[in-house]
């Protein structure tokens, strides 16, 4: 089925904006559902882990409260493995990429339709807002 449009044909930047819009929405929806499932399973965690905490020794307690605790140290006692580890990574990756799509879309929209001074101000703000998100890829 052919799609007909009554308006002028879209340019390349307008198509990129549309693609970023749809990608941002879908990625953030995926992140939302992963987060909701994780909240559901993690909310039930204290009851099952309470049964295993009875034989807790002081070394394991200090390991969890130490700043040098690795993700494996948390995953092992709480059984965050398999599909739940995948859900955690899916949630984080989808959230970061979806947010990056939205920030890029805002920057593109401003550069296409606003004055130079507004474009520069928004670009600086977008970089400032995105810094923690971009640093989380490397830290």
mmCIF file of C-alpha atoms in Angstrom:
data_model
loop_
_atom_site.group_PDB
_atom_site.id
_atom_site.type_symbol
_atom_site.label_atom_id
_atom_site.label_comp_id
_atom_site.label_asym_id
_atom_site.label_seq_id
_atom_site.Cartn_x
_atom_site.Cartn_y
_atom_site.Cartn_z
ATOM 1 C CA UNK A 1 0.000 0.000 0.000
ATOM 2 C CA UNK A 2 1.471 3.359 -1.013
ATOM 3 C CA UNK A 3 1.571 6.191 1.459
ATOM 4 C CA UNK A 4 0.504 9.496 0.048
ATOM 5 C CA UNK A 5 1.353 12.802 1.648
ATOM 6 C CA UNK A 6 -0.450 16.059 1.093
ATOM 7 C CA UNK A 7 2.464 18.149 2.443
ATOM 8 C CA UNK A 8 5.868 18.856 0.955
ATOM 9 C CA UNK A 9 8.356 15.988 0.804
ATOM 10 C CA UNK A 10 10.460 15.527 3.915
ATOM 11 C CA UNK A 11 14.118 16.473 3.849
ATOM 12 C CA UNK A 12 16.964 14.377 5.249
ATOM 13 C CA UNK A 13 17.130 16.196 8.618
ATOM 14 C CA UNK A 14 13.359 15.887 9.070
ATOM 15 C CA UNK A 15 13.582 12.142 8.431
ATOM 16 C CA UNK A 16 16.434 11.884 10.926
ATOM 17 C CA UNK A 17 14.314 13.741 13.500
ATOM 18 C CA UNK A 18 11.437 11.340 12.889
ATOM 19 C CA UNK A 19 13.731 8.324 13.218
ATOM 20 C CA UNK A 20 15.209 9.689 16.471
ATOM 21 C CA UNK A 21 11.709 10.325 17.812
ATOM 22 C CA UNK A 22 10.519 6.776 17.160
ATOM 23 C CA UNK A 23 13.793 5.220 18.359
ATOM 24 C CA UNK A 24 13.751 7.300 21.556
ATOM 25 C CA UNK A 25 10.159 6.367 22.332
ATOM 26 C CA UNK A 26 10.697 2.648 21.690
ATOM 27 C CA UNK A 27 13.974 2.480 23.617
ATOM 28 C CA UNK A 28 12.484 4.295 26.599
ATOM 29 C CA UNK A 29 9.419 2.032 26.542
ATOM 30 C CA UNK A 30 11.712 -0.999 26.562
ATOM 31 C CA UNK A 31 13.633 0.469 29.472
ATOM 32 C CA UNK A 32 10.404 1.175 31.339
ATOM 33 C CA UNK A 33 9.168 -2.405 31.057
ATOM 34 C CA UNK A 34 12.550 -3.838 32.031
ATOM 35 C CA UNK A 35 12.654 -1.526 35.051
ATOM 36 C CA UNK A 36 9.126 -2.499 36.091
ATOM 37 C CA UNK A 37 9.979 -6.205 35.908
ATOM 38 C CA UNK A 38 13.186 -5.623 37.878
ATOM 39 C CA UNK A 39 11.313 -3.639 40.520
ATOM 40 C CA UNK A 40 8.802 -6.462 40.733
ATOM 41 C CA UNK A 41 11.430 -9.158 41.268
ATOM 42 C CA UNK A 42 13.712 -7.044 43.470
ATOM 43 C CA UNK A 43 10.739 -6.033 45.613
ATOM 44 C CA UNK A 44 10.217 -9.697 46.436
ATOM 45 C CA UNK A 45 13.899 -10.225 47.213
ATOM 46 C CA UNK A 46 14.082 -9.579 50.992
ATOM 47 C CA UNK A 47 11.766 -12.471 51.830
ATOM 48 C CA UNK A 48 13.667 -15.179 49.886
ATOM 49 C CA UNK A 49 17.077 -13.837 50.926
ATOM 50 C CA UNK A 50 16.022 -13.623 54.579
ATOM 51 C CA UNK A 51 16.104 -17.426 54.649
ATOM 52 C CA UNK A 52 19.733 -17.433 53.471
ATOM 53 C CA UNK A 53 20.873 -14.621 55.788
ATOM 54 C CA UNK A 54 20.649 -16.789 58.926
ATOM 55 C CA UNK A 55 24.136 -18.199 58.333
ATOM 56 C CA UNK A 56 25.615 -14.811 57.469
ATOM 57 C CA UNK A 57 29.151 -14.365 58.734
ATOM 58 C CA UNK A 58 30.863 -11.071 59.443
ATOM 59 C CA UNK A 59 33.183 -11.337 56.393
ATOM 60 C CA UNK A 60 30.263 -11.453 53.925
ATOM 61 C CA UNK A 61 28.591 -8.518 55.651
ATOM 62 C CA UNK A 62 31.745 -6.414 55.487
ATOM 63 C CA UNK A 63 32.216 -7.432 51.843
ATOM 64 C CA UNK A 64 28.805 -6.055 50.913
ATOM 65 C CA UNK A 65 29.299 -2.818 52.817
ATOM 66 C CA UNK A 66 32.804 -2.203 51.474
ATOM 67 C CA UNK A 67 33.445 0.335 48.691
ATOM 68 C CA UNK A 68 35.395 -2.308 46.793
ATOM 69 C CA UNK A 69 32.351 -4.520 46.302
ATOM 70 C CA UNK A 70 32.054 -5.770 42.737
ATOM 71 C CA UNK A 71 28.783 -6.481 40.879
ATOM 72 C CA UNK A 72 29.514 -10.204 41.200
ATOM 73 C CA UNK A 73 29.579 -9.879 45.005
ATOM 74 C CA UNK A 74 26.033 -8.496 44.905
ATOM 75 C CA UNK A 75 24.776 -10.888 42.217
ATOM 76 C CA UNK A 76 25.964 -14.035 43.975
ATOM 77 C CA UNK A 77 24.191 -13.630 47.334
ATOM 78 C CA UNK A 78 21.030 -12.216 45.792
ATOM 79 C CA UNK A 79 20.874 -14.605 42.824
ATOM 80 C CA UNK A 80 20.664 -11.837 40.166
ATOM 81 C CA UNK A 81 21.631 -14.082 37.275
ATOM 82 C CA UNK A 82 20.386 -15.270 33.940
ATOM 83 C CA UNK A 83 17.366 -13.429 32.648
ATOM 84 C CA UNK A 84 17.478 -10.876 35.477
ATOM 85 C CA UNK A 85 21.051 -9.867 34.713
ATOM 86 C CA UNK A 86 19.966 -9.500 31.076
ATOM 87 C CA UNK A 87 16.964 -7.399 32.161
ATOM 88 C CA UNK A 88 19.235 -5.107 34.211
ATOM 89 C CA UNK A 89 21.574 -4.567 31.257
ATOM 90 C CA UNK A 90 18.629 -4.154 28.871
ATOM 91 C CA UNK A 91 17.101 -1.546 31.157
ATOM 92 C CA UNK A 92 20.328 0.434 31.484
ATOM 93 C CA UNK A 93 21.277 0.245 27.802
ATOM 94 C CA UNK A 94 17.783 1.115 26.581
ATOM 95 C CA UNK A 95 17.551 4.031 28.989
ATOM 96 C CA UNK A 96 20.941 5.436 27.969
ATOM 97 C CA UNK A 97 20.340 5.049 24.224
ATOM 98 C CA UNK A 98 16.769 6.343 24.436
ATOM 99 C CA UNK A 99 17.889 9.395 26.376
ATOM 100 C CA UNK A 100 20.710 9.967 23.918
ATOM 101 C CA UNK A 101 18.172 9.852 21.050
ATOM 102 C CA UNK A 102 16.004 12.459 22.746
ATOM 103 C CA UNK A 103 18.918 14.793 23.558
ATOM 104 C CA UNK A 104 20.201 14.469 19.971
ATOM 105 C CA UNK A 105 16.723 15.128 18.626
ATOM 106 C CA UNK A 106 16.379 18.297 20.710
ATOM 107 C CA UNK A 107 19.804 19.531 19.583
ATOM 108 C CA UNK A 108 18.993 18.837 15.916
ATOM 109 C CA UNK A 109 15.619 20.535 16.152
ATOM 110 C CA UNK A 110 17.139 23.627 17.734
ATOM 111 C CA UNK A 111 19.922 23.811 15.145
ATOM 112 C CA UNK A 112 17.418 23.485 12.303
ATOM 113 C CA UNK A 113 14.841 26.032 13.426
ATOM 114 C CA UNK A 114 16.302 28.416 16.036
ATOM 115 C CA UNK A 115 18.718 31.338 15.993
ATOM 116 C CA UNK A 116 22.444 30.729 16.359
ATOM 117 C CA UNK A 117 22.595 32.058 19.933
ATOM 118 C CA UNK A 118 19.787 29.731 21.045
ATOM 119 C CA UNK A 119 21.409 26.812 19.204
ATOM 120 C CA UNK A 120 24.751 27.368 20.927
ATOM 121 C CA UNK A 121 23.149 27.707 24.368
ATOM 122 C CA UNK A 122 21.101 24.524 23.930
ATOM 123 C CA UNK A 123 24.136 22.627 22.618
ATOM 124 C CA UNK A 124 26.158 23.568 25.706
ATOM 125 C CA UNK A 125 23.215 22.573 27.910
ATOM 126 C CA UNK A 126 22.788 19.268 26.027
ATOM 127 C CA UNK A 127 26.472 18.428 26.523
ATOM 128 C CA UNK A 128 26.235 19.311 30.225
ATOM 129 C CA UNK A 129 23.108 17.192 30.686
ATOM 130 C CA UNK A 130 24.543 14.268 28.707
ATOM 131 C CA UNK A 131 27.932 14.171 30.464
ATOM 132 C CA UNK A 132 26.910 11.793 33.299
ATOM 133 C CA UNK A 133 25.107 9.550 30.832
ATOM 134 C CA UNK A 134 28.084 9.415 28.461
ATOM 135 C CA UNK A 135 30.546 8.893 31.325
ATOM 136 C CA UNK A 136 28.502 5.913 32.522
ATOM 137 C CA UNK A 137 29.537 4.075 29.349
ATOM 138 C CA UNK A 138 33.178 4.245 30.469
ATOM 139 C CA UNK A 139 33.023 4.061 34.280
#
